[in-house]
CSV table of C-alpha atoms in Angstrom, one decimal:
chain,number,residue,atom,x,y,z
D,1,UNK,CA,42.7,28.4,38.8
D,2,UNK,CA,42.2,30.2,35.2
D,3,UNK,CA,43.9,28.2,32.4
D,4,UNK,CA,45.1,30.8,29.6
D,5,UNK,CA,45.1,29.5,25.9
D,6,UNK,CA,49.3,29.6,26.2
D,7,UNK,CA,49.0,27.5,29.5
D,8,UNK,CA,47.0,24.8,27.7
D,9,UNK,CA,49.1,24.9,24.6
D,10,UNK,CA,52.1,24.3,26.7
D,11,UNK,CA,51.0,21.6,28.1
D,12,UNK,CA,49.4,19.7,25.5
D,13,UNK,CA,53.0,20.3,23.6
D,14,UNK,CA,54.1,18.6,27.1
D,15,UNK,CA,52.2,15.8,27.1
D,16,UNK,CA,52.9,15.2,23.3
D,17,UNK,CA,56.0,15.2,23.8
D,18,UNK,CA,56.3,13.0,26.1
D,19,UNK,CA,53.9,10.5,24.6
D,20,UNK,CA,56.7,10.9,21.3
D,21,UNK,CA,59.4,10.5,23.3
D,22,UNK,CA,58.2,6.9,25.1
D,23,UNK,CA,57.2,5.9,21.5
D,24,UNK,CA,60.6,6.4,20.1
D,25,UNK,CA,63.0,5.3,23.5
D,26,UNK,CA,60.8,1.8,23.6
D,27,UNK,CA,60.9,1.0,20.2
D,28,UNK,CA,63.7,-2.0,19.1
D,29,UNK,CA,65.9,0.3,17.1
D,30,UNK,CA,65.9,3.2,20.0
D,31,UNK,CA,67.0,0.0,22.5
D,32,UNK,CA,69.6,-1.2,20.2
D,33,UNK,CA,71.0,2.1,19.5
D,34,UNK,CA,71.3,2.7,23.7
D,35,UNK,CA,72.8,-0.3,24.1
D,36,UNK,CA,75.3,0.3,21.9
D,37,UNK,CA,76.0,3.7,23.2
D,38,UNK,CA,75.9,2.4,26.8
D,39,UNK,CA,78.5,-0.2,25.8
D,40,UNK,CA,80.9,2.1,23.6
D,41,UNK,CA,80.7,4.3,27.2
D,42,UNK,CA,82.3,1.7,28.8
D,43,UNK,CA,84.8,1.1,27.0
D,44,UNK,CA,86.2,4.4,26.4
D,45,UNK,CA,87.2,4.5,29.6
D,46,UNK,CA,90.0,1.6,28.7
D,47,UNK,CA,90.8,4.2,25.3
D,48,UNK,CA,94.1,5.2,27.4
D,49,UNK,CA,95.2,1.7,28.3
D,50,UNK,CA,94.3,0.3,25.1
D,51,UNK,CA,96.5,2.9,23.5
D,52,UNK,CA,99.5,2.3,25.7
D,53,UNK,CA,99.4,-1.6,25.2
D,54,UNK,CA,99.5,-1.2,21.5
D,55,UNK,CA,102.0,1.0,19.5
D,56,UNK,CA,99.9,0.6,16.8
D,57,UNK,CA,97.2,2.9,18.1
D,58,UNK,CA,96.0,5.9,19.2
D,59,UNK,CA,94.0,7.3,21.6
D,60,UNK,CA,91.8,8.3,17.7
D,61,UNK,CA,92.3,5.4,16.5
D,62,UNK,CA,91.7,2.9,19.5
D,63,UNK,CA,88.2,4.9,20.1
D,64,UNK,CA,87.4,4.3,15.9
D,65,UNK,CA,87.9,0.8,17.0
D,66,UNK,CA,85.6,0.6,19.8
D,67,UNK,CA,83.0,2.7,17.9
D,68,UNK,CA,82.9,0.3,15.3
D,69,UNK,CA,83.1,-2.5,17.4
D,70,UNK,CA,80.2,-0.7,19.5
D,71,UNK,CA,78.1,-0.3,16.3
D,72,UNK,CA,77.9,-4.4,15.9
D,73,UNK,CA,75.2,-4.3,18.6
D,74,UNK,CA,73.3,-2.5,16.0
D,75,UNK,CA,72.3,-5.5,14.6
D,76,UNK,CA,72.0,-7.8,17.6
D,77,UNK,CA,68.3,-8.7,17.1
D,78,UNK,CA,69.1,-10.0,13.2
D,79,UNK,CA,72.3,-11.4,13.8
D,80,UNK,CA,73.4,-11.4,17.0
D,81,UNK,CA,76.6,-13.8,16.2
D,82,UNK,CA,78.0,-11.0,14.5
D,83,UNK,CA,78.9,-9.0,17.6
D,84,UNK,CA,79.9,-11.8,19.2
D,85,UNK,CA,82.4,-12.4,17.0
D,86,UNK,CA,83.9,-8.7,17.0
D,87,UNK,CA,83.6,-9.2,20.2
D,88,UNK,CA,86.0,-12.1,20.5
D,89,UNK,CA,88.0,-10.4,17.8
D,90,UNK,CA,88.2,-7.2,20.6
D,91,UNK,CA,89.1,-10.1,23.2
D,92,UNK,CA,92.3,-11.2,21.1
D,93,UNK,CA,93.3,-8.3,19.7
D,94,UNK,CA,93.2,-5.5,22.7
D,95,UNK,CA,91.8,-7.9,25.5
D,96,UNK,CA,88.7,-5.6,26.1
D,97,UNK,CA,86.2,-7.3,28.0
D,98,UNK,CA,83.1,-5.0,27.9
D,99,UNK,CA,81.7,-6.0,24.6
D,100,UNK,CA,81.3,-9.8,24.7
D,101,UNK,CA,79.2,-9.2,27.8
D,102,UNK,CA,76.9,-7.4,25.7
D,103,UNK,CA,77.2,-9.7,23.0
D,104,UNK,CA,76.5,-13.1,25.4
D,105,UNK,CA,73.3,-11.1,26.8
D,106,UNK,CA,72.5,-10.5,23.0
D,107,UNK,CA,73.0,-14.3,22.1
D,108,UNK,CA,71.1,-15.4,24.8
D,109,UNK,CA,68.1,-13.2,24.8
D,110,UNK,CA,67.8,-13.0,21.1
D,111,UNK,CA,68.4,-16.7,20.4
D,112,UNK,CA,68.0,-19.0,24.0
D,113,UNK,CA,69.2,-20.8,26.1
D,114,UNK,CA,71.4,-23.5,23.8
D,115,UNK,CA,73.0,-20.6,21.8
D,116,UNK,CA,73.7,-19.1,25.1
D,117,UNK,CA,75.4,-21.9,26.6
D,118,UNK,CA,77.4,-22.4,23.5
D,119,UNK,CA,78.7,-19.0,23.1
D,120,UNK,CA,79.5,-18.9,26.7
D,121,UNK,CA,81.5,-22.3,26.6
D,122,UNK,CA,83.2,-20.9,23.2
D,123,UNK,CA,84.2,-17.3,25.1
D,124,UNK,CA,85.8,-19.2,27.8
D,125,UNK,CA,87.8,-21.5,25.4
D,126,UNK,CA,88.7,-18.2,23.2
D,127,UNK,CA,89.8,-16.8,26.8
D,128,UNK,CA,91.5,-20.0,28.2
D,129,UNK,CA,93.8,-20.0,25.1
D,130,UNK,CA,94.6,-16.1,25.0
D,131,UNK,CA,95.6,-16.0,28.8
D,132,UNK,CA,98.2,-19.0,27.9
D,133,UNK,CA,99.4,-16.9,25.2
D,134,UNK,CA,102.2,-14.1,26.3
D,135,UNK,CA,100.5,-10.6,26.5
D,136,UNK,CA,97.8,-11.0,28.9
D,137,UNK,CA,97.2,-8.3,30.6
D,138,UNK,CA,98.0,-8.7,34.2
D,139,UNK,CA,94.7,-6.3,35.4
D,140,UNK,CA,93.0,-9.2,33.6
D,141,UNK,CA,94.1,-11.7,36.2
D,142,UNK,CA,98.0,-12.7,36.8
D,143,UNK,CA,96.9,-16.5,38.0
D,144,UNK,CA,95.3,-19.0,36.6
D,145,UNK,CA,93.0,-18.8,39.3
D,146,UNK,CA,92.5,-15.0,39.2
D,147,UNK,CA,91.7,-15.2,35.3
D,148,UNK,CA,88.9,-17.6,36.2
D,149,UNK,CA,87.3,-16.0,38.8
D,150,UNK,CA,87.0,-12.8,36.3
D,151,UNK,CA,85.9,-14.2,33.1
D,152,UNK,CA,84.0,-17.2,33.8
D,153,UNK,CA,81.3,-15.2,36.0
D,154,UNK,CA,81.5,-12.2,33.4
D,155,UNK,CA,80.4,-14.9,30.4
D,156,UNK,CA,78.2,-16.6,32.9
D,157,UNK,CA,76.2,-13.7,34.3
D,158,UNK,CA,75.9,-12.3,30.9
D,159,UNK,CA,74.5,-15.0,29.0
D,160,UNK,CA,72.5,-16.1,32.0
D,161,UNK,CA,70.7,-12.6,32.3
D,162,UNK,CA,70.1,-13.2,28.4
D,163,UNK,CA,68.6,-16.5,28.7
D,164,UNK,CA,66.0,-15.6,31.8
D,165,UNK,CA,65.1,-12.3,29.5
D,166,UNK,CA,64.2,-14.3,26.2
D,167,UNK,CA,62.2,-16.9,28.7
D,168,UNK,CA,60.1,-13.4,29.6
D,169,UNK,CA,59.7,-12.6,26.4
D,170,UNK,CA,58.4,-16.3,25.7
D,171,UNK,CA,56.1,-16.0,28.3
D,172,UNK,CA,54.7,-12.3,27.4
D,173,UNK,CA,54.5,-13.7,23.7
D,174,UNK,CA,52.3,-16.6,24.7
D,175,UNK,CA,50.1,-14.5,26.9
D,176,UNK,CA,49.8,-12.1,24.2
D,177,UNK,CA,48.7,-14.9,21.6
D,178,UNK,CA,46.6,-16.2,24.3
D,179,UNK,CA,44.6,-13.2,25.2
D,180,UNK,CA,44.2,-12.7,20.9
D,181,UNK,CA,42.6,-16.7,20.5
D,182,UNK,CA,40.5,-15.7,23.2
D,183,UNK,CA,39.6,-12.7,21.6
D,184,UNK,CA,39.2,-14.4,18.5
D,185,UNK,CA,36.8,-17.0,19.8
D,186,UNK,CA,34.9,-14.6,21.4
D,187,UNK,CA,33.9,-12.7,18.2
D,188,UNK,CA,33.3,-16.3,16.2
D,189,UNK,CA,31.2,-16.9,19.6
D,190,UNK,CA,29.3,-14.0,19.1
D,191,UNK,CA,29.0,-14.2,15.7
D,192,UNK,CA,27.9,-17.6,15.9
D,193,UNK,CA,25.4,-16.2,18.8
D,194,UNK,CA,23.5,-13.8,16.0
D,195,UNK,CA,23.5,-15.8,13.6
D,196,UNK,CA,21.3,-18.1,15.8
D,197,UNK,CA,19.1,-15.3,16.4
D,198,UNK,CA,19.1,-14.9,13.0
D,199,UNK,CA,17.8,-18.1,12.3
D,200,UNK,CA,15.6,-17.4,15.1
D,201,UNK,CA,13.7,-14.3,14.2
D,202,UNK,CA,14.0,-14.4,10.6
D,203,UNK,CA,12.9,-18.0,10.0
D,204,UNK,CA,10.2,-17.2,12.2
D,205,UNK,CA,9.1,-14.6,9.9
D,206,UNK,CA,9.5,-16.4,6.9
D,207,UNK,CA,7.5,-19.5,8.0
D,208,UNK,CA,4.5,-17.0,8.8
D,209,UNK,CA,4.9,-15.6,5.5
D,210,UNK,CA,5.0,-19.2,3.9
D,211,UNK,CA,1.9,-20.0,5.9
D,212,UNK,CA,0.1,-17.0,4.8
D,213,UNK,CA,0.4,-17.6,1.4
D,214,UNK,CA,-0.8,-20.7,1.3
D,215,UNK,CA,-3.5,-19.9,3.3
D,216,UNK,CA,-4.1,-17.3,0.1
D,217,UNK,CA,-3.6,-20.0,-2.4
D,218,UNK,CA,-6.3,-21.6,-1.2
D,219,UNK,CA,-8.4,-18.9,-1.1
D,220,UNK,CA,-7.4,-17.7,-4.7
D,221,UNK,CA,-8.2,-20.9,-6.4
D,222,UNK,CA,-9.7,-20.7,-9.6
D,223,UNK,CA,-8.8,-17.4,-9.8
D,224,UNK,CA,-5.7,-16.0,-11.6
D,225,UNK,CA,-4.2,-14.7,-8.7
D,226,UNK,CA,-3.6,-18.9,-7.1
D,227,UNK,CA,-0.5,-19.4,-9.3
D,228,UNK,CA,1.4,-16.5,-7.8
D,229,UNK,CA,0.3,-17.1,-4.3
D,230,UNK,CA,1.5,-20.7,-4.5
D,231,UNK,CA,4.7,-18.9,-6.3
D,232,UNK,CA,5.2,-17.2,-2.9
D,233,UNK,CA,4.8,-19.7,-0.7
D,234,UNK,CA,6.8,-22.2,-2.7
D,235,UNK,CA,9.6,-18.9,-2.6
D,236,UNK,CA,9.3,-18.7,1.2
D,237,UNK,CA,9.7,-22.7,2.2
D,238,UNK,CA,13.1,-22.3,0.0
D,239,UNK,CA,14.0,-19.6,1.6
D,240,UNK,CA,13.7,-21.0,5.0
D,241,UNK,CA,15.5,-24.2,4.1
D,242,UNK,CA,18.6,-22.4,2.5
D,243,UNK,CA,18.4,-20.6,6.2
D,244,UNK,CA,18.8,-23.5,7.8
D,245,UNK,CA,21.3,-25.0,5.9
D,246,UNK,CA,23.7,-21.6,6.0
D,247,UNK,CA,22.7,-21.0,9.5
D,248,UNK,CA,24.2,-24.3,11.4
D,249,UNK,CA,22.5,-24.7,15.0
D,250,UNK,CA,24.8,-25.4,18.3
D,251,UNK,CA,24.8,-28.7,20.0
D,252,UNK,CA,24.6,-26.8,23.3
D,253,UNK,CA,20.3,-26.1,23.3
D,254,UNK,CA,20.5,-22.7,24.4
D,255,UNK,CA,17.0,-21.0,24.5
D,256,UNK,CA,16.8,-18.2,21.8
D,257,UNK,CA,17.7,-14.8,23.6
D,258,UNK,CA,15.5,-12.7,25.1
D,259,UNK,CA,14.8,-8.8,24.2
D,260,UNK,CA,14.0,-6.2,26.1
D,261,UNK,CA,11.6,-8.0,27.7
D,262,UNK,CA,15.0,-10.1,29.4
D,263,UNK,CA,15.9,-7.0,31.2
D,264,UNK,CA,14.4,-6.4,34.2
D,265,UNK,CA,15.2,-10.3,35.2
D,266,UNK,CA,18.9,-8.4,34.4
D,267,UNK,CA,18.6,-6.1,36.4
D,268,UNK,CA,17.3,-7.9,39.6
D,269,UNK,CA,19.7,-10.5,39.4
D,270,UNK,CA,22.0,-8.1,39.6
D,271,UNK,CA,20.9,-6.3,42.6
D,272,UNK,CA,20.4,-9.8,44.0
D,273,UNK,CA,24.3,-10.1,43.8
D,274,UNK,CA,25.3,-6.5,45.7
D,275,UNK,CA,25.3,-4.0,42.5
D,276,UNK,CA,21.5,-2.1,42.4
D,277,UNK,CA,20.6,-1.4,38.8
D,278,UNK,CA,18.5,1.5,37.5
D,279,UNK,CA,17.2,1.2,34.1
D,280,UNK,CA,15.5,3.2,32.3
D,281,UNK,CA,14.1,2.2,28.4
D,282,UNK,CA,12.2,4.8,26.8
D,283,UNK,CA,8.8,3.8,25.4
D,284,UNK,CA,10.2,4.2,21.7
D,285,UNK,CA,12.8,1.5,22.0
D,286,UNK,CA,10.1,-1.2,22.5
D,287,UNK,CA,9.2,-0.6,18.5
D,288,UNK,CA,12.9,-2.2,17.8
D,289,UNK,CA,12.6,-5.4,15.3
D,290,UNK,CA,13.8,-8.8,17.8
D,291,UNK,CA,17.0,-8.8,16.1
D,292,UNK,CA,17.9,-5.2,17.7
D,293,UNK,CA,16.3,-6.2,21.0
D,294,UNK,CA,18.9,-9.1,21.5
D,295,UNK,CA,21.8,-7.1,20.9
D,296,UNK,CA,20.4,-4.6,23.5
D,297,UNK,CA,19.7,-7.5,26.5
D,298,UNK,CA,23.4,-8.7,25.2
D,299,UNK,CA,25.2,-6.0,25.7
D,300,UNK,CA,23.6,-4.8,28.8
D,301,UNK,CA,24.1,-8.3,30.2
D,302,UNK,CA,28.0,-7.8,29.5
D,303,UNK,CA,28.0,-4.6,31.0
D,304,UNK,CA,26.5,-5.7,34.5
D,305,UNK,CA,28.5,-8.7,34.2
D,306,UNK,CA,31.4,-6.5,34.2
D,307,UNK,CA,30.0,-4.5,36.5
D,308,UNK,CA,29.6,-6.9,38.8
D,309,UNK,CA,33.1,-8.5,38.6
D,310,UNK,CA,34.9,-5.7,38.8
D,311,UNK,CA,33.3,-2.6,40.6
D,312,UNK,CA,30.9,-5.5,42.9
D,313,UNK,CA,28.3,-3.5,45.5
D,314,UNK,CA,28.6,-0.3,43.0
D,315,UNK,CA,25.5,0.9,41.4
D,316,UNK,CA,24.6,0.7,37.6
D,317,UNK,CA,22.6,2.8,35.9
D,318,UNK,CA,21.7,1.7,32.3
D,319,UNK,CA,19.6,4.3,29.6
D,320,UNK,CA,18.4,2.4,26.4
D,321,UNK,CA,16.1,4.8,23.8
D,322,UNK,CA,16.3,5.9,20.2
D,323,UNK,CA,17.9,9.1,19.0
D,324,UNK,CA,16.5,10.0,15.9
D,325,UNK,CA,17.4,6.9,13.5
D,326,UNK,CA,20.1,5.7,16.2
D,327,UNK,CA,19.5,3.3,18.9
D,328,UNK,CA,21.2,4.4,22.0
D,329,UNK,CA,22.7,2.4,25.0
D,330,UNK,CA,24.7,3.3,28.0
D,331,UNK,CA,25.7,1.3,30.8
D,332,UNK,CA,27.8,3.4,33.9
D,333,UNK,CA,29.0,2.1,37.0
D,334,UNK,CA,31.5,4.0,39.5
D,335,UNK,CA,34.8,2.4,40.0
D,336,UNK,CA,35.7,1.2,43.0
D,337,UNK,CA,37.7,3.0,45.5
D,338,UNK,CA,39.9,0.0,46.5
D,339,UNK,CA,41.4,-3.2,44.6
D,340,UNK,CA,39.0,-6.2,45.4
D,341,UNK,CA,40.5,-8.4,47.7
D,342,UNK,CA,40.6,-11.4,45.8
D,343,UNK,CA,41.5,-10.7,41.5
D,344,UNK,CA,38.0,-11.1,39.8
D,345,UNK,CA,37.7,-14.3,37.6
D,346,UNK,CA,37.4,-13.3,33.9
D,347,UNK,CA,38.3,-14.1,30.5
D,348,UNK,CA,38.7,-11.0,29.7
D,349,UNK,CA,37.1,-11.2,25.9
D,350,UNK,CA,33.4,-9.6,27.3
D,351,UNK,CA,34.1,-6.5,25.9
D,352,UNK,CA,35.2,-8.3,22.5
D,353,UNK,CA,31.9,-9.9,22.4
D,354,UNK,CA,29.8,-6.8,22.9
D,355,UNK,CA,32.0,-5.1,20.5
D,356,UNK,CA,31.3,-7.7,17.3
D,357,UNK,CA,27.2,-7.8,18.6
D,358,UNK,CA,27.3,-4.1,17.8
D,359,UNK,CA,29.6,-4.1,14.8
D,360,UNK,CA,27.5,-7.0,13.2
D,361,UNK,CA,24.6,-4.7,13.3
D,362,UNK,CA,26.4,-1.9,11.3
D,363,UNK,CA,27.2,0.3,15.1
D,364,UNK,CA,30.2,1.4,17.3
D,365,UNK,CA,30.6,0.8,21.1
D,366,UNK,CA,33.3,2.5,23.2
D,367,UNK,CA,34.1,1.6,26.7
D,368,UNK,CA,36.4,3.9,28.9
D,369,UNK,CA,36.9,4.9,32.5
D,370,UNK,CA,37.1,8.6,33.5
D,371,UNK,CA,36.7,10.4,36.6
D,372,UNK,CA,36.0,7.9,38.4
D,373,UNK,CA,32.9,6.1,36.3
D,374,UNK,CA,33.4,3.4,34.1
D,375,UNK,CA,30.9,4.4,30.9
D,376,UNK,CA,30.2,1.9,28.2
D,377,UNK,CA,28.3,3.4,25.3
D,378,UNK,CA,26.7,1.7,22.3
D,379,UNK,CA,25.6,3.5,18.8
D,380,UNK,CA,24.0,1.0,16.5
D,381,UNK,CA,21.2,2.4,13.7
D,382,UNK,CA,17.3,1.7,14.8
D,383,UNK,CA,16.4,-0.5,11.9
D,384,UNK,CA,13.0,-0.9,10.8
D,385,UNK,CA,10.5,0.1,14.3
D,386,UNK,CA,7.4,-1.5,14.7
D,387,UNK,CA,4.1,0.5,13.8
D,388,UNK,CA,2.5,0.2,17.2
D,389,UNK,CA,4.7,0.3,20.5
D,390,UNK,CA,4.0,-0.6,23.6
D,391,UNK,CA,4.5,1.7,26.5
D,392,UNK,CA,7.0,0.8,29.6
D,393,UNK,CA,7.8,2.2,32.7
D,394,UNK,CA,11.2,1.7,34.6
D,395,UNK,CA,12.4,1.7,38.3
D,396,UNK,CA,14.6,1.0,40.2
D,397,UNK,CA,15.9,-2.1,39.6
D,398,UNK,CA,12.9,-3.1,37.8
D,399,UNK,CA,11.0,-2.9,34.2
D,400,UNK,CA,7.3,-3.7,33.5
D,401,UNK,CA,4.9,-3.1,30.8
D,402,UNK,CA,2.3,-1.2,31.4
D,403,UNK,CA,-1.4,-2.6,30.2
C-alpha cells in the first residue's frame, strides 16, 4: 500500500494529537477540572427541586450556586477542607448530597486515612442534626432509619474509596523512590567500578614511568641531565600516592576487569546458559587504551545479562569496532515471542550502570526495542589507540587472538 505525503501528514497530526491530548487529560489540573464538571453534572439534575424548595431561588440562580459550589473541587489537592466545607454548607442550606461525596473522596485521598475518618464522623454529625431540624427533605429519608441507611453508606463509601486511593498512591510513590535509589546506587556503583579501574590502569602506568626514571637517574649521574630525571621520578611516586589516596579501594577484593580479552569467556558462558552469542571485534578495536577496553567487556556483559534474563534461548549478536575517532558497540537480541513463564529476577538498574560507564567516558548509549529486536547501542570517542594492534578473529560464540 502506497503512503501519499498527505496520508503521512495526517497521521502524524493523529498521533500528535493524541499523544497532546493524554498529556493534558492526565495531568492534576485536567483531573480536577473533570471532577468538578462531573460533579456540577450531577447536581444539576436536582436544579428543579432545589428551586422549588427554596423561594429564594431560581432555576439561574440555584445552578450559580452549584457552579460555584462545583468550582471548590478546583482546589481539592491544596486544600481539600475547603470543599468540604461548601459542601456541608450545600448540605444545610439546600440538602444536596452530591458534593460532599466528592469532597470525602477528596479528603481522604488527598490527606489519609485519619482526615477521612474525621470528616466522615463530622458529615454524619452535620447530617444527624439537620434531619432533626424541620425541613428535611422527605426523598432524603422520612425515618430515622431511612436517613441512615442513605447517608451513612454515602459518607462511608466516599471517604473509604479516598482512603484505599491515597494508600495506592503511597505505594506507587515508594516504588517510584525505590526504583530511583536503586538507580542511584547503581551509577555511584559504577562510578565507583571505574574509578577502580582507574586506579588500576593508570597507577600501573605511572609506577612504570616512576621506575623508568630512576632507572635513567642512575644512568645520568654525573651528568646534568640526573637532576631532572630524579625530578621525574620523584613527580611520578607523588602522583601515584595522591592516586591512591583520591581513588579509595573496595573492601570486596574484586579482581581488576578484564578487556576485550574477557569476551569470549562472555560469550561462551552465555551460550552455556541457552542464548548463543556471535561476536565479532574488528582488528582495530584491540589498539583501545585498558580503560576503553573495560567499558566495552562492561557493557557487553550487561547486555547478555539482559539478554539472558529476559529474551533466555534467543541469540545475541554483539559488533564492537572503531568508526573513524568513535568506538562503536552494539549488542541485539530478538524478543521473545511469549512472556517467560516465571517474571525474571532483576534489579532493574543494568541499563543505569551501562549508561554512567559510557557517559563517564565522554559517550551516549541508547537501548530500545523495535520490530521485534531488542538493540542496545553504544557511542563513546576511541581515545588514544595503541601504535601496534594485534589482529583477532571471531566466531561463533567464540574470540581468539591470532599468533
Amino acid at each position: 500500500m502506497q503512503v501519499t505525503t498527505a496520508s503521512y501528514g495526517w497521521r502524524r497530526l493523529v498521533a500528535v494529537s493524541r499523544r497532546y491530548a493524554h498529556r493534558r487529560t492526565t495531568s492534576p489540573r485536567a483531573v480536577d477540572l473533570i471532577t468538578a464538571i462531573g460533579a456540577l453534572s450531577l447536581m444539576v439534575l436536582d436544579v428543579p427541586g432545589l428551586a422549588a424548595g427554596d423561594n429564594r431561588l431560581t432555576g439561574v440562580t440555584a445552578t450559580l450556586v452549584l457552579t460555584a459550589g462545583a468550582a471548590s473541587l478546583l482546589i481539592r489537592r491544596r486544600a481539600p477542607w475547603v470543599p468540604y466545607a461548601v459542601a456541608l454548607l450545600l448540605l444545610a442550606w439546600l440538602h444536596e448530597l452530591t458534593l460532599i461525596q466528592f469532597a470525602l473522596y477528596s479528603l481522604g485521598r488527598f490527606r489519609g486515612r485519619w482526615a477521612g475518618v474525621l470528616s466522615t464522623a463530622g458529615y454524619v454529625v452535620v447530617a444527624v442534626v439537620l434531619f432533626s431540624l424541620p425541613g428535611w427533605p422527605e426523598q432524603h429519608a422520612d425515618s430515622f432509619s431511612g436517613f441512615l441507611s442513605l447517608v451513612v453508606p454515602i459518607g462511608v463509601l466516599a471517604s473509604g474509596v479516598g482512603v484505599a486511593a491515597n494508600r495506592q498512591d503511597l505505594v506507587r510513590e515508594l516504588e517510584a523512590r525505590r526504583a530511583e535509589t536503586a538507580a542511584l546506587q547503581a551509577v555511584r556503583d559504577e562510578r565507583i567500578s571505574v574509578a577502580r579501574d582507574v586506579h588500576d590502569l593508570v597507577g600501573r602506568e605511572l609506577t612504570v614511568l616512576a621506575v623508568r626514571a630512576e632507572v635513567l637517574s642512575v644512568r645520568a649521574r654525573g651528568t646534568p641531565q640526573e637532576k631532572d630525571f630524579e625530578e621525574l621520578a620523584d613527580t611520578a611516586r607523588r602522583a601515584h600516592l595522591m592516586l591512591n589516596d583520591t581513588i579509595v579501594h573496595r573492601a570486596d577484593e574484586r579482581t581488576a576487569t578484564p578487556g576485550l580479552e574477557g569476551l569470549p569467556a562472555l560469550a561462551e558462558e552465555s551460550g552455556r546458559m541457552g542464548s548463543p552469542v556471535t561476536l565479532r571485534v574488528g582488528a582495530d578495536a584491540t589498539r583501545l587504551s585498558p580503560l576503553r577496553q573495560t567499558a566495552v567487556y562492561r557493557v557487553v556483559q550487561e547486555c547478555l545479562t539482559n539478554a539472558a534474563k529476559h529474551a533466555p534461548g534467543e541469540p545475541v549478536t554483539v559488533a564492537i569496532g572503531l568508526e573513524g575517532s568513535r568506538l562503536r558497540i552494539v549488542a541485539r537480541n530478538a524478543l521473545p515471542r511469549s512472556a517467560p513463564p516465571t517474571e525474571p529476577v532483576s534489579s532493574g538498574t543494568g541499563t543505569f550502570s551501562m549508561r554512567e560507564r559510557v557517559r563517564s567516558l565522554g559517550g551516549t548509549l541508547t537501548a530500545r526495542a523495535e520490530g521485534g529486536v531488542y538493540e542496545v547501542v553504544a557511542l563513546l570517542p576511541a581515545g588514544w589507540l595503541r601504535p601496534e594492534p594485534g589482529r583477532w578473529w571471531m566466531g561463533e560464540g567464540t574470540a581468539s587472538r591470532a599468533p
